[in-house]
PDB file of C-alpha atoms in Angstrom:
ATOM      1  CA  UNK A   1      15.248  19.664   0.907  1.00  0.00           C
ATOM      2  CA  UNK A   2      14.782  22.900  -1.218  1.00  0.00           C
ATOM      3  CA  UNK A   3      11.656  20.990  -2.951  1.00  0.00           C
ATOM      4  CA  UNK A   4      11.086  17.543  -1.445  1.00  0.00           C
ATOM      5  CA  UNK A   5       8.568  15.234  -2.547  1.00  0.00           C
ATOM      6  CA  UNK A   6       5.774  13.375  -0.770  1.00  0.00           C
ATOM      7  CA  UNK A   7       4.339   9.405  -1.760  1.00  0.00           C
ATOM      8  CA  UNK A   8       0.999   8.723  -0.214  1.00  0.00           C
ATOM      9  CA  UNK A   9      -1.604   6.138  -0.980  1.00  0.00           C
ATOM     10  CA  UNK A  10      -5.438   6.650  -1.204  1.00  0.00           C
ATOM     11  CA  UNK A  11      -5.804   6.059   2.322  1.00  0.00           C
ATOM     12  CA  UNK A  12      -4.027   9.003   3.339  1.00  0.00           C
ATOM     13  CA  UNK A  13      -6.172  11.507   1.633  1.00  0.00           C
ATOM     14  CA  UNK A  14      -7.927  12.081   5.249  1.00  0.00           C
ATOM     15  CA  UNK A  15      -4.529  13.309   6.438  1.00  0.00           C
ATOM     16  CA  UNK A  16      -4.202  15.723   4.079  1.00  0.00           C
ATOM     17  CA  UNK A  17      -6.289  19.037   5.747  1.00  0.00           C
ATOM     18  CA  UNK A  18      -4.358  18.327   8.949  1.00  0.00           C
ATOM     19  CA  UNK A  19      -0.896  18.296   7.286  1.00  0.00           C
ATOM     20  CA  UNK A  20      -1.186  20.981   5.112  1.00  0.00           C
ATOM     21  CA  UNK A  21      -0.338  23.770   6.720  1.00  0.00           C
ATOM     22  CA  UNK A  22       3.154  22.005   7.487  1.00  0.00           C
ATOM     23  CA  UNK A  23       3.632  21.180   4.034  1.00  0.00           C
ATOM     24  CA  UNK A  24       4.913  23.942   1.406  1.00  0.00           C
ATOM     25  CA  UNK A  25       2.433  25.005  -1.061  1.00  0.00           C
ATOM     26  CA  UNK A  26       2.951  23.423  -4.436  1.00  0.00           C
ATOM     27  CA  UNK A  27       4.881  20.195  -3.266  1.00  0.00           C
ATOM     28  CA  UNK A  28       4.835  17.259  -5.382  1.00  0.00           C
ATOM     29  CA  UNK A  29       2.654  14.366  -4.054  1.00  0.00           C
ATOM     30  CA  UNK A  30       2.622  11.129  -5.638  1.00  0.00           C
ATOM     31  CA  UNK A  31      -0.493   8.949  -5.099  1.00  0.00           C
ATOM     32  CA  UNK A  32       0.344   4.895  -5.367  1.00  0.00           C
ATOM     33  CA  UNK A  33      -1.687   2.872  -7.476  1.00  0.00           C
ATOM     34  CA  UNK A  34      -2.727   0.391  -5.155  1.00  0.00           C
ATOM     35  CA  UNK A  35      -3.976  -3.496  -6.107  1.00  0.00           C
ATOM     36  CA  UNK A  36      -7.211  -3.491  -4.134  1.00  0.00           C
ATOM     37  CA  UNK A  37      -8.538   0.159  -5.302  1.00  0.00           C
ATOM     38  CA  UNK A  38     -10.559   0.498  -8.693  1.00  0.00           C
ATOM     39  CA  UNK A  39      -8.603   3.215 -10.745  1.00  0.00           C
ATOM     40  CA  UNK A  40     -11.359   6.066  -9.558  1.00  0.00           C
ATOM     41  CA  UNK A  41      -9.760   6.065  -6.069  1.00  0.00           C
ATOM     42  CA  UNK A  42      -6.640   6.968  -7.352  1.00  0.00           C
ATOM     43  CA  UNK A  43      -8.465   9.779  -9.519  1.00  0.00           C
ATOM     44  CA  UNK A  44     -10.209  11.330  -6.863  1.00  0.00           C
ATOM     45  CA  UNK A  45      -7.064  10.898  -4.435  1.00  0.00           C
ATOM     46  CA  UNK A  46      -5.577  13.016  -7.000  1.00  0.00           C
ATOM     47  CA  UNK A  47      -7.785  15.656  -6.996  1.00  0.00           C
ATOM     48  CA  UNK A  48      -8.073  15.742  -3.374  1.00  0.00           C
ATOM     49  CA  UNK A  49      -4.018  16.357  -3.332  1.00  0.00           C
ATOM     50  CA  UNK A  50      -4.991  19.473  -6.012  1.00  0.00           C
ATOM     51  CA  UNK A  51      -7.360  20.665  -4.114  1.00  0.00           C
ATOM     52  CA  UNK A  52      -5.336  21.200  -1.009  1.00  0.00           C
ATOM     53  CA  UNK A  53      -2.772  23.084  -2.868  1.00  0.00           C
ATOM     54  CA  UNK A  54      -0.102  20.515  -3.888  1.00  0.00           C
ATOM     55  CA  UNK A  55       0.398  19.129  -6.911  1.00  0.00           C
ATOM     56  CA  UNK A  56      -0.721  15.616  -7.832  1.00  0.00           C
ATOM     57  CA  UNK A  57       1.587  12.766  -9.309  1.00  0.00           C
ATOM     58  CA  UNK A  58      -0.653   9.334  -9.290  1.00  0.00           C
ATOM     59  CA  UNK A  59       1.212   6.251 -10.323  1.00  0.00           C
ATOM     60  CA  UNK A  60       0.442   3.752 -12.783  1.00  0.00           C
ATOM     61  CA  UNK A  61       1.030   0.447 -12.832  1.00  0.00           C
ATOM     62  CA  UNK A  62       1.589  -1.205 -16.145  1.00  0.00           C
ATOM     63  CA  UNK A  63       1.114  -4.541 -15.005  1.00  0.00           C
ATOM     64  CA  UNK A  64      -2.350  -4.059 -13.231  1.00  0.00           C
ATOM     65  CA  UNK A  65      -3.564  -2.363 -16.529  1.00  0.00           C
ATOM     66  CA  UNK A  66      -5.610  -4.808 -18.635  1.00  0.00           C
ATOM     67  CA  UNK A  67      -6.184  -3.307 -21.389  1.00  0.00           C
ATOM     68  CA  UNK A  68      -4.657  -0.258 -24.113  1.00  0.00           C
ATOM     69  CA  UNK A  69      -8.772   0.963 -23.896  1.00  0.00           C
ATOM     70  CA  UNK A  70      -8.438   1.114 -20.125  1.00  0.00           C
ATOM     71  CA  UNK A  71      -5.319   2.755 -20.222  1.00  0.00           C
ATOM     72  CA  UNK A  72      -6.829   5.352 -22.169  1.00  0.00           C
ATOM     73  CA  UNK A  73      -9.960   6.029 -19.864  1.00  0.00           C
ATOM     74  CA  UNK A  74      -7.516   5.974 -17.240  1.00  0.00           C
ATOM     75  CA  UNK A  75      -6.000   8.884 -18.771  1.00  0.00           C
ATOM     76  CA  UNK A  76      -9.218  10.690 -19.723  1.00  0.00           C
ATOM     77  CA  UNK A  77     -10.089  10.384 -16.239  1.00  0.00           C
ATOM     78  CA  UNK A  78      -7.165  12.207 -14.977  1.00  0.00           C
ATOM     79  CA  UNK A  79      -7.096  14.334 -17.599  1.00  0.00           C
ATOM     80  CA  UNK A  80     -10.634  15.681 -17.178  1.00  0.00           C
ATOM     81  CA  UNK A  81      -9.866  15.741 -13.032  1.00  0.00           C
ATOM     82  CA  UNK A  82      -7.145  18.196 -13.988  1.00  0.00           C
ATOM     83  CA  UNK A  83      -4.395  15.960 -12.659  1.00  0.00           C
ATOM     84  CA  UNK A  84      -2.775  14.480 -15.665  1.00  0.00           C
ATOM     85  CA  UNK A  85       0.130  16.541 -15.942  1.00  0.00           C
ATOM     86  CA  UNK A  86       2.432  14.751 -13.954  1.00  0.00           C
ATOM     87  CA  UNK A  87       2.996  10.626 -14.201  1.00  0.00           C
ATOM     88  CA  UNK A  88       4.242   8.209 -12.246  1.00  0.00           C
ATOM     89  CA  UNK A  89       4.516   4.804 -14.123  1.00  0.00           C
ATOM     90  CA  UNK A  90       6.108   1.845 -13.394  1.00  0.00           C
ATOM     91  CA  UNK A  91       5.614  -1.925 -13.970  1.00  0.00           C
ATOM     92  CA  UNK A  92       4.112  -2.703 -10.969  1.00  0.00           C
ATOM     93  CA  UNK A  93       3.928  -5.651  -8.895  1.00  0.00           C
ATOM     94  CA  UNK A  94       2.295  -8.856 -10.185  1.00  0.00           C
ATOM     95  CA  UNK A  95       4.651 -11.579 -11.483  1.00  0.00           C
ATOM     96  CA  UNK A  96       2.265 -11.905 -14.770  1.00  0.00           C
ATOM     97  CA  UNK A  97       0.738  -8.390 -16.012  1.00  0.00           C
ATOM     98  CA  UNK A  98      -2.991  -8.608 -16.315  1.00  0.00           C
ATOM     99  CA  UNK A  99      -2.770  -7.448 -19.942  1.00  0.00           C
ATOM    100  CA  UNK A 100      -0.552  -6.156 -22.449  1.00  0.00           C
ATOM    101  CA  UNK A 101       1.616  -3.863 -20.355  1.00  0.00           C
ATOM    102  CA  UNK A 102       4.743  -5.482 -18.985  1.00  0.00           C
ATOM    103  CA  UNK A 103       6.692  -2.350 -17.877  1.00  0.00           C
ATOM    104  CA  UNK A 104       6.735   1.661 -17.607  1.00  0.00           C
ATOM    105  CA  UNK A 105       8.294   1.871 -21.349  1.00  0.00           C
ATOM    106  CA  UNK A 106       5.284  -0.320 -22.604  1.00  0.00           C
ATOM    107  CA  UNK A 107       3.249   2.351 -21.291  1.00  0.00           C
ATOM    108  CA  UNK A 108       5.018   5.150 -22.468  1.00  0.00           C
ATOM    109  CA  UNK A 109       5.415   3.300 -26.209  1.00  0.00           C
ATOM    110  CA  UNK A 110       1.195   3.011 -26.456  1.00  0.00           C
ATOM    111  CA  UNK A 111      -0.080   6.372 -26.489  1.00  0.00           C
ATOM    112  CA  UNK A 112       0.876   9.774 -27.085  1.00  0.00           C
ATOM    113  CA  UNK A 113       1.108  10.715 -23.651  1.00  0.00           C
ATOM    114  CA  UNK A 114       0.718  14.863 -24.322  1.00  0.00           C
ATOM    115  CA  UNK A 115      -2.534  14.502 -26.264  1.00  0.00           C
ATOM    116  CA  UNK A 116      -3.524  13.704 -22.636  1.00  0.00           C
ATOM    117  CA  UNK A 117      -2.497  16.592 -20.664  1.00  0.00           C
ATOM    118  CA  UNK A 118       0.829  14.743 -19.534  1.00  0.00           C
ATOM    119  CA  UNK A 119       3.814  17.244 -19.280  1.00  0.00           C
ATOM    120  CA  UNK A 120       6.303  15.451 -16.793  1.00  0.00           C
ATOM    121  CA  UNK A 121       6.566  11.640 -16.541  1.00  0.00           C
ATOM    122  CA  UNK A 122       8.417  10.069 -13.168  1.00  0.00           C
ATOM    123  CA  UNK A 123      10.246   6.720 -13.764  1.00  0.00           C
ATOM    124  CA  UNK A 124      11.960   4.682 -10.930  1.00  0.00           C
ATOM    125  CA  UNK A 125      15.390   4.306  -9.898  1.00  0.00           C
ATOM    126  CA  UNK A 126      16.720   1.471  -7.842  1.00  0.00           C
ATOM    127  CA  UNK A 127      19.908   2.820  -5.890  1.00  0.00           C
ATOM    128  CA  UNK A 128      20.830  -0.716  -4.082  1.00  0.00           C
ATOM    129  CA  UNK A 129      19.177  -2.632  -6.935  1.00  0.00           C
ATOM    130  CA  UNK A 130      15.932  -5.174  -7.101  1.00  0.00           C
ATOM    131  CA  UNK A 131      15.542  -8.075  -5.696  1.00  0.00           C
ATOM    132  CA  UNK A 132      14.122  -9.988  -8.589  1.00  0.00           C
ATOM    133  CA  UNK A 133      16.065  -8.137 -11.653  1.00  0.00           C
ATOM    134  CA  UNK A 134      19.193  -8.275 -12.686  1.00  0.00           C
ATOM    135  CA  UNK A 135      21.650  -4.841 -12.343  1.00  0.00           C
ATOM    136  CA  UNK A 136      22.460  -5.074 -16.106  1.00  0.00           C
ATOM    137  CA  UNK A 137      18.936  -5.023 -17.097  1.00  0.00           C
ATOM    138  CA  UNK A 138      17.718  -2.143 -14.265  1.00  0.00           C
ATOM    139  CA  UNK A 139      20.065   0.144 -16.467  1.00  0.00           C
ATOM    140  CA  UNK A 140      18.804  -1.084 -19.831  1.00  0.00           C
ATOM    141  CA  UNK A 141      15.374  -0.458 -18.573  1.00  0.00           C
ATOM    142  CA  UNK A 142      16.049   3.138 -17.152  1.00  0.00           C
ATOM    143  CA  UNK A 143      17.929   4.464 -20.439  1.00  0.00           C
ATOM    144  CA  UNK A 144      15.076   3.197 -22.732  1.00  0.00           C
ATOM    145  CA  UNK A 145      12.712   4.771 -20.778  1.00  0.00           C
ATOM    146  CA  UNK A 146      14.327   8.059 -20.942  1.00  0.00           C
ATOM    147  CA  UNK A 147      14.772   7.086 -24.599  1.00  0.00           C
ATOM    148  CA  UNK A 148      11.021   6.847 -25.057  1.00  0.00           C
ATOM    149  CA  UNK A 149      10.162  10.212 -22.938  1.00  0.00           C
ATOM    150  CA  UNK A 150      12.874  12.440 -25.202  1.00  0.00           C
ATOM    151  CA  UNK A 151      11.134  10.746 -28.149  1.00  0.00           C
ATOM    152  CA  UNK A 152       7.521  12.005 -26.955  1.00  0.00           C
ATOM    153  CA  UNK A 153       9.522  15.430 -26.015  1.00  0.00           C
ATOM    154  CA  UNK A 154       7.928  15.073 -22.021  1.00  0.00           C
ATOM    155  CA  UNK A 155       9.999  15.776 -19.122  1.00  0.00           C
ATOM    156  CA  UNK A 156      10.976  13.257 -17.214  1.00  0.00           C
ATOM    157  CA  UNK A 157      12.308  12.981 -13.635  1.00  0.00           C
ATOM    158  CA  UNK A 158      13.987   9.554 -11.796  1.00  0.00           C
ATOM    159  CA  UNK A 159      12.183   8.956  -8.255  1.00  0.00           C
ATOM    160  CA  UNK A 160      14.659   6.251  -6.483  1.00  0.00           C
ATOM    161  CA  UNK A 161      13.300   3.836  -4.049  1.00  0.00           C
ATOM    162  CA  UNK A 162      13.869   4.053  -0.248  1.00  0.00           C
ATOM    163  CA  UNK A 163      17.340   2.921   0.896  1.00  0.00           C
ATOM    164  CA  UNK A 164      19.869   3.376   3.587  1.00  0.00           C
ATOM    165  CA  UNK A 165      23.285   3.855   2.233  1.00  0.00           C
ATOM    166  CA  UNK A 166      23.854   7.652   1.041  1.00  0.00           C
ATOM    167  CA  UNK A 167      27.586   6.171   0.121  1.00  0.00           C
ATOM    168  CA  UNK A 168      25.278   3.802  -2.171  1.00  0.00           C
ATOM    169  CA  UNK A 169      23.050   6.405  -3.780  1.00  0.00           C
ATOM    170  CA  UNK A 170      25.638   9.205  -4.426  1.00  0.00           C
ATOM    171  CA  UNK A 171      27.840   6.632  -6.636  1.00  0.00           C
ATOM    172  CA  UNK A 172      24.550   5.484  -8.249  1.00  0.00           C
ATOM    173  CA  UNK A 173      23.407   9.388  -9.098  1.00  0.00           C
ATOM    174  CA  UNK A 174      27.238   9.439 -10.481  1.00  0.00           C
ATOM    175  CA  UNK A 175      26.219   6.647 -12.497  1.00  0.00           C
ATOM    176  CA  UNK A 176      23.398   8.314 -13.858  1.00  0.00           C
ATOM    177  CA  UNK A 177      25.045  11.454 -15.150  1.00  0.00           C
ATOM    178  CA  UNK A 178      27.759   9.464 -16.906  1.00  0.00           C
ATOM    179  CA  UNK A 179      25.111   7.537 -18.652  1.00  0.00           C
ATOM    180  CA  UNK A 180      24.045  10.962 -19.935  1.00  0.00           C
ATOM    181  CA  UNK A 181      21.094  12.289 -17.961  1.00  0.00           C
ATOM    182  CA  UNK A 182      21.127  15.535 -16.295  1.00  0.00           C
ATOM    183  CA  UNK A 183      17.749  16.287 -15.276  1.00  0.00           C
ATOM    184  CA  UNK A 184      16.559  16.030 -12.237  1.00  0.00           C
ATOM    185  CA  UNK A 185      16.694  13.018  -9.514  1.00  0.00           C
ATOM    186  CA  UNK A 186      14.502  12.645  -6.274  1.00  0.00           C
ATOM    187  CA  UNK A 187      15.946  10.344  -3.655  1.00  0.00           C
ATOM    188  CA  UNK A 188      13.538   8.067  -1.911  1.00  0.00           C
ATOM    189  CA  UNK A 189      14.177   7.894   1.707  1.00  0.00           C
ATOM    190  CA  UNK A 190      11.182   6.528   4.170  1.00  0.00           C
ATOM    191  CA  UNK A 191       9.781   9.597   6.743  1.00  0.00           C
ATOM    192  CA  UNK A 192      10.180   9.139  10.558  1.00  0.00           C
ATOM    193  CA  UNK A 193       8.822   5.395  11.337  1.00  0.00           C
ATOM    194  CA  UNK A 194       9.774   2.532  13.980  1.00  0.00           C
ATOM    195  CA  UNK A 195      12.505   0.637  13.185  1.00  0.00           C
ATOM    196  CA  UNK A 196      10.866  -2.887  13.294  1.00  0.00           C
ATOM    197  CA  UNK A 197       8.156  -1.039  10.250  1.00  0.00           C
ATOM    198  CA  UNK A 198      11.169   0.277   8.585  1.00  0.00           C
ATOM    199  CA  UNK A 199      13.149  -3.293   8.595  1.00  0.00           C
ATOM    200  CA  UNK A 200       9.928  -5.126   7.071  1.00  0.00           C
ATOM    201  CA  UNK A 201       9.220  -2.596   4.473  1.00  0.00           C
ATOM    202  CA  UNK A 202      12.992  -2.906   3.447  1.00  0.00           C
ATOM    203  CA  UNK A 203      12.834  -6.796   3.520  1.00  0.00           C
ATOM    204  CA  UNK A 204       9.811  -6.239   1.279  1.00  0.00           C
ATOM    205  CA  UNK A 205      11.011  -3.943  -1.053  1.00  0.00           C
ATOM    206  CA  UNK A 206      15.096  -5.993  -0.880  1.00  0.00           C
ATOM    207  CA  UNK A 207      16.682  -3.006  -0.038  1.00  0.00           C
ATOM    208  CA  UNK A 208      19.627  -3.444   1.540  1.00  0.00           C
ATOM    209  CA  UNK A 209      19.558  -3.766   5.131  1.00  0.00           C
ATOM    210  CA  UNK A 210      22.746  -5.500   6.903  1.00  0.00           C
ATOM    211  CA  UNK A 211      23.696  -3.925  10.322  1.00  0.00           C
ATOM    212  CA  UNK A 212      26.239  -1.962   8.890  1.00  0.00           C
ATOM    213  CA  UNK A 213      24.216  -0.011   6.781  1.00  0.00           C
ATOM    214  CA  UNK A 214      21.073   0.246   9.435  1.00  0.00           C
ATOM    215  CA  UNK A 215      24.431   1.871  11.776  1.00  0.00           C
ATOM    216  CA  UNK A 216      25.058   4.179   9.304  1.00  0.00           C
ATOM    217  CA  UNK A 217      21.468   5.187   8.659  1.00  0.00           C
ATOM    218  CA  UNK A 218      21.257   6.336  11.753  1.00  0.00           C
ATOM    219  CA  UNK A 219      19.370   3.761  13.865  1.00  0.00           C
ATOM    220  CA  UNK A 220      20.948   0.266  15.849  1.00  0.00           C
ATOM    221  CA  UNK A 221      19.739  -3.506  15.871  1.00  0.00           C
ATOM    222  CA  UNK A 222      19.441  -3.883  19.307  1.00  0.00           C
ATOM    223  CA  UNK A 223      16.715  -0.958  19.696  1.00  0.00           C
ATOM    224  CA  UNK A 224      13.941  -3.036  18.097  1.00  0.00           C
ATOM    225  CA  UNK A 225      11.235  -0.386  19.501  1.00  0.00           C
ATOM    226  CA  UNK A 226      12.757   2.425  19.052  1.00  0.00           C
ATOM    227  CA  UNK A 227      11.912   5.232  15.447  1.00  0.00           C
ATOM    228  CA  UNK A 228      14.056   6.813  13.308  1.00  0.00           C
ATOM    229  CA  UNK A 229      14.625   9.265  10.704  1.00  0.00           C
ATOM    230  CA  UNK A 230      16.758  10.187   7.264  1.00  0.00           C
ATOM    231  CA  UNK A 231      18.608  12.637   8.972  1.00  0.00           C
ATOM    232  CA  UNK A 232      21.726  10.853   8.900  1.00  0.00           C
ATOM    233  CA  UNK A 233      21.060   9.655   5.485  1.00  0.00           C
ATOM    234  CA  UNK A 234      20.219  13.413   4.426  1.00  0.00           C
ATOM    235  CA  UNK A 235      23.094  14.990   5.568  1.00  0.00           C
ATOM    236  CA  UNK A 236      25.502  12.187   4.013  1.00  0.00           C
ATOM    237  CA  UNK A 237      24.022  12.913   0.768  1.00  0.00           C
ATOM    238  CA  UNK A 238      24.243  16.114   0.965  1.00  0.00           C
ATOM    239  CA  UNK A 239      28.095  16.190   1.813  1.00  0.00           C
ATOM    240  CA  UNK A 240      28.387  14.203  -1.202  1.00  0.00           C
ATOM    241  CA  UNK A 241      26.131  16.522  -3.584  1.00  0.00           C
ATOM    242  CA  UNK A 242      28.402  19.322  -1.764  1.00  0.00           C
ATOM    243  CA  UNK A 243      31.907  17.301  -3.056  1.00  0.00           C
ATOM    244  CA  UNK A 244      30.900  16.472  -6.635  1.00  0.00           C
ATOM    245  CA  UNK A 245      28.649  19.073  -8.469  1.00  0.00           C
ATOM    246  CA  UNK A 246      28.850  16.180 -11.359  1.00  0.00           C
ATOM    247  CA  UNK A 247      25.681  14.544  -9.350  1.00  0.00           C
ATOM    248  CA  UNK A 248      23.493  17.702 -10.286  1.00  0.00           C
ATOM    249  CA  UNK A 249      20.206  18.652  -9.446  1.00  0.00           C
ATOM    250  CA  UNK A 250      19.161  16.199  -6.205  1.00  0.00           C
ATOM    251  CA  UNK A 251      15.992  16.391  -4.274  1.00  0.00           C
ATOM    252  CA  UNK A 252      14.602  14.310  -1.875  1.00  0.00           C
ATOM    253  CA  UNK A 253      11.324  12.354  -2.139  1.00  0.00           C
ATOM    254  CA  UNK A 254       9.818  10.709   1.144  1.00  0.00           C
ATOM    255  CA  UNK A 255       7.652   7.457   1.546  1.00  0.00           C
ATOM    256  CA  UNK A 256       5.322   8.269   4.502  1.00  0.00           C
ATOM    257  CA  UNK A 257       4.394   5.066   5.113  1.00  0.00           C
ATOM    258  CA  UNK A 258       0.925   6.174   6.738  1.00  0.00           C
ATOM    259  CA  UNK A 259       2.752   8.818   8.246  1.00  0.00           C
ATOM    260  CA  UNK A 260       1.937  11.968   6.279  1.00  0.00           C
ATOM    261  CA  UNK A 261       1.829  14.178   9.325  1.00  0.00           C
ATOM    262  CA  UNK A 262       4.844  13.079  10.995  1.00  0.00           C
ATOM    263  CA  UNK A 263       6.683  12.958   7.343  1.00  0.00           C
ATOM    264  CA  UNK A 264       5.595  16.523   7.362  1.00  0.00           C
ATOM    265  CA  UNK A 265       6.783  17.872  11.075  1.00  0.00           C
ATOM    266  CA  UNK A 266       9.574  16.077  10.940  1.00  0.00           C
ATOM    267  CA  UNK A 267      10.654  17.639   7.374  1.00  0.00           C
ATOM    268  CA  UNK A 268       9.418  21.298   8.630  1.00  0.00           C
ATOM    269  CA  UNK A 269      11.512  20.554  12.087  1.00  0.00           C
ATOM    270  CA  UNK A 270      15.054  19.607  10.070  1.00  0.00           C
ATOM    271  CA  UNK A 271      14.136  22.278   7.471  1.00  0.00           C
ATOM    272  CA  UNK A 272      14.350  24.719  10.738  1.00  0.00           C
ATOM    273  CA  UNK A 273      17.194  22.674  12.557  1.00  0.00           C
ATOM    274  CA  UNK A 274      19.580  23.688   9.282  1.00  0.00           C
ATOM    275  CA  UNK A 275      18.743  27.219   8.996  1.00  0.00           C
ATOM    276  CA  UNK A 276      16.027  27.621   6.113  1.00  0.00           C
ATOM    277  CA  UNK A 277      15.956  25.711   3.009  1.00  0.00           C
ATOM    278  CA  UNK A 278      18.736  23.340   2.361  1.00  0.00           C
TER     279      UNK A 278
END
């Protein structure tokens, strides 16, 4: 929690002046790259996130990218909004990319990323897997990005999705190191949110969510109308960072879901609850 990350989407820009005194200056917020939104939204949501005092990580999508020339303006756009120097990119959602991008590493492969103002490049990190590839090929994927980011000489840092087994995502960070990457790893873990939002986002996203794992995230079945939080899941993973200093350098990175003032309260409130910074 010592420097926890924020995901917004466009939308959520109006949220921002109302939040920001509970957020600390110079937080990381990522801005999705959303399907309906012509790539100047997510430029100006950018700059919005700047301008409030935070720094700015929009996402790309390689799939919704259809073409290396608009990949390029897309770049020149953030670049000349100041907001370039931290990534996001991933492969995005559509079954069939809409042009020659296929995945984050296709991305990272066309340009030279730096010649653009980009210092530190996030890549994703799927904990309890994907629901539509296979495990052997989610590791393949994540050590050839980090292949292609040491070969352009950027940073790069591992943003998981959401889940709710800490048991799950400690072996998986364990798995990480081993494979030979120490930097550093940001945990996805959804902000405060009713249970019945947080079950369909799960179902959406195939993250794991069997009663037994909902029990030990901290919320029950039966209570259909009832919110919860990551504090149980935060405080499992952090007994686990606590046991094995192999997992290294952890943060966590929350999906407000619409929520970016109760993300933030509830963040400043367990922040307090633990006795500072944790």
């Amino acid at each position: 929690m010592r420097d926890f990350s924020l995901e917004i989407t466009s939308r959520d820009v109006a949220a921002i002046p109302a939040a920001a005194e509970l957020i600390p200056a110079g937080t990381r917020i990522n801005v999705t790259f959303l399907s309906n939104e012509e790539p100047a939204t997510t430029v100006a949501a950018a700059r919005a996130v700047l301008d409030a005092g935070f720094v700015p990580v929009p996402h790309l999508a390689a799939r919704r990218i259809r073409s290396l020339d608009v990949f390029m303006s897309l770049l020149e756009q953030l670049q000349a909004a100041g907001v370039a120097e931290h990534l996001f990119l991933i492969a995005g959602d559509p079954a069939q990319p809409e042009g020659p991008f296929s995945d984050a590493a296709s991305l990272i492969r066309a340009v030279r990323l730096a010649d653009y103002g980009v210092r530190e490049v996030g890549i994703a990190g799927y904990p309890e897997g994907h629901p539509n590839i296979a495990t052997d090929v989610l590791w393949a994927s994540l050590d050839e990005k980090l292949g292609e980011l040491r070969t352009q000489g950027l940073a790069p840092v591992v943003v998981t999705q959401f889940g709710f087994d800490a048991d799950a995502v400690a072996t998986w960070v364990g798995e990480v190191r081993a494979r030979g990457y120490d930097g550093p790893i940001r945990v996805g873990a959804p902000g405060p949110a009713g249970v019945k939002r947080l079950l369909r986002y799960a179902s959406r996203f195939g993250v794991t969510s069997s009663a037994g794992i909902v029990r030990k995230y901290g919320f029950s079945l039966a209570n259909l109308m009832g919110t919860a939080g990551p504090d149980t899941f935060i405080r499992s993973l952090q007994d686990a960072v606590a046991r094995d200093a192999a997992l290294g350098e952890v943060a966590m990175h929350f999906y407000t879901f619409g929520g970016l003032d109760a993300t933030a309260a509830w963040a400043r409130d367990f922040v307090a609850a633990s006795g500072g910074a944790s």
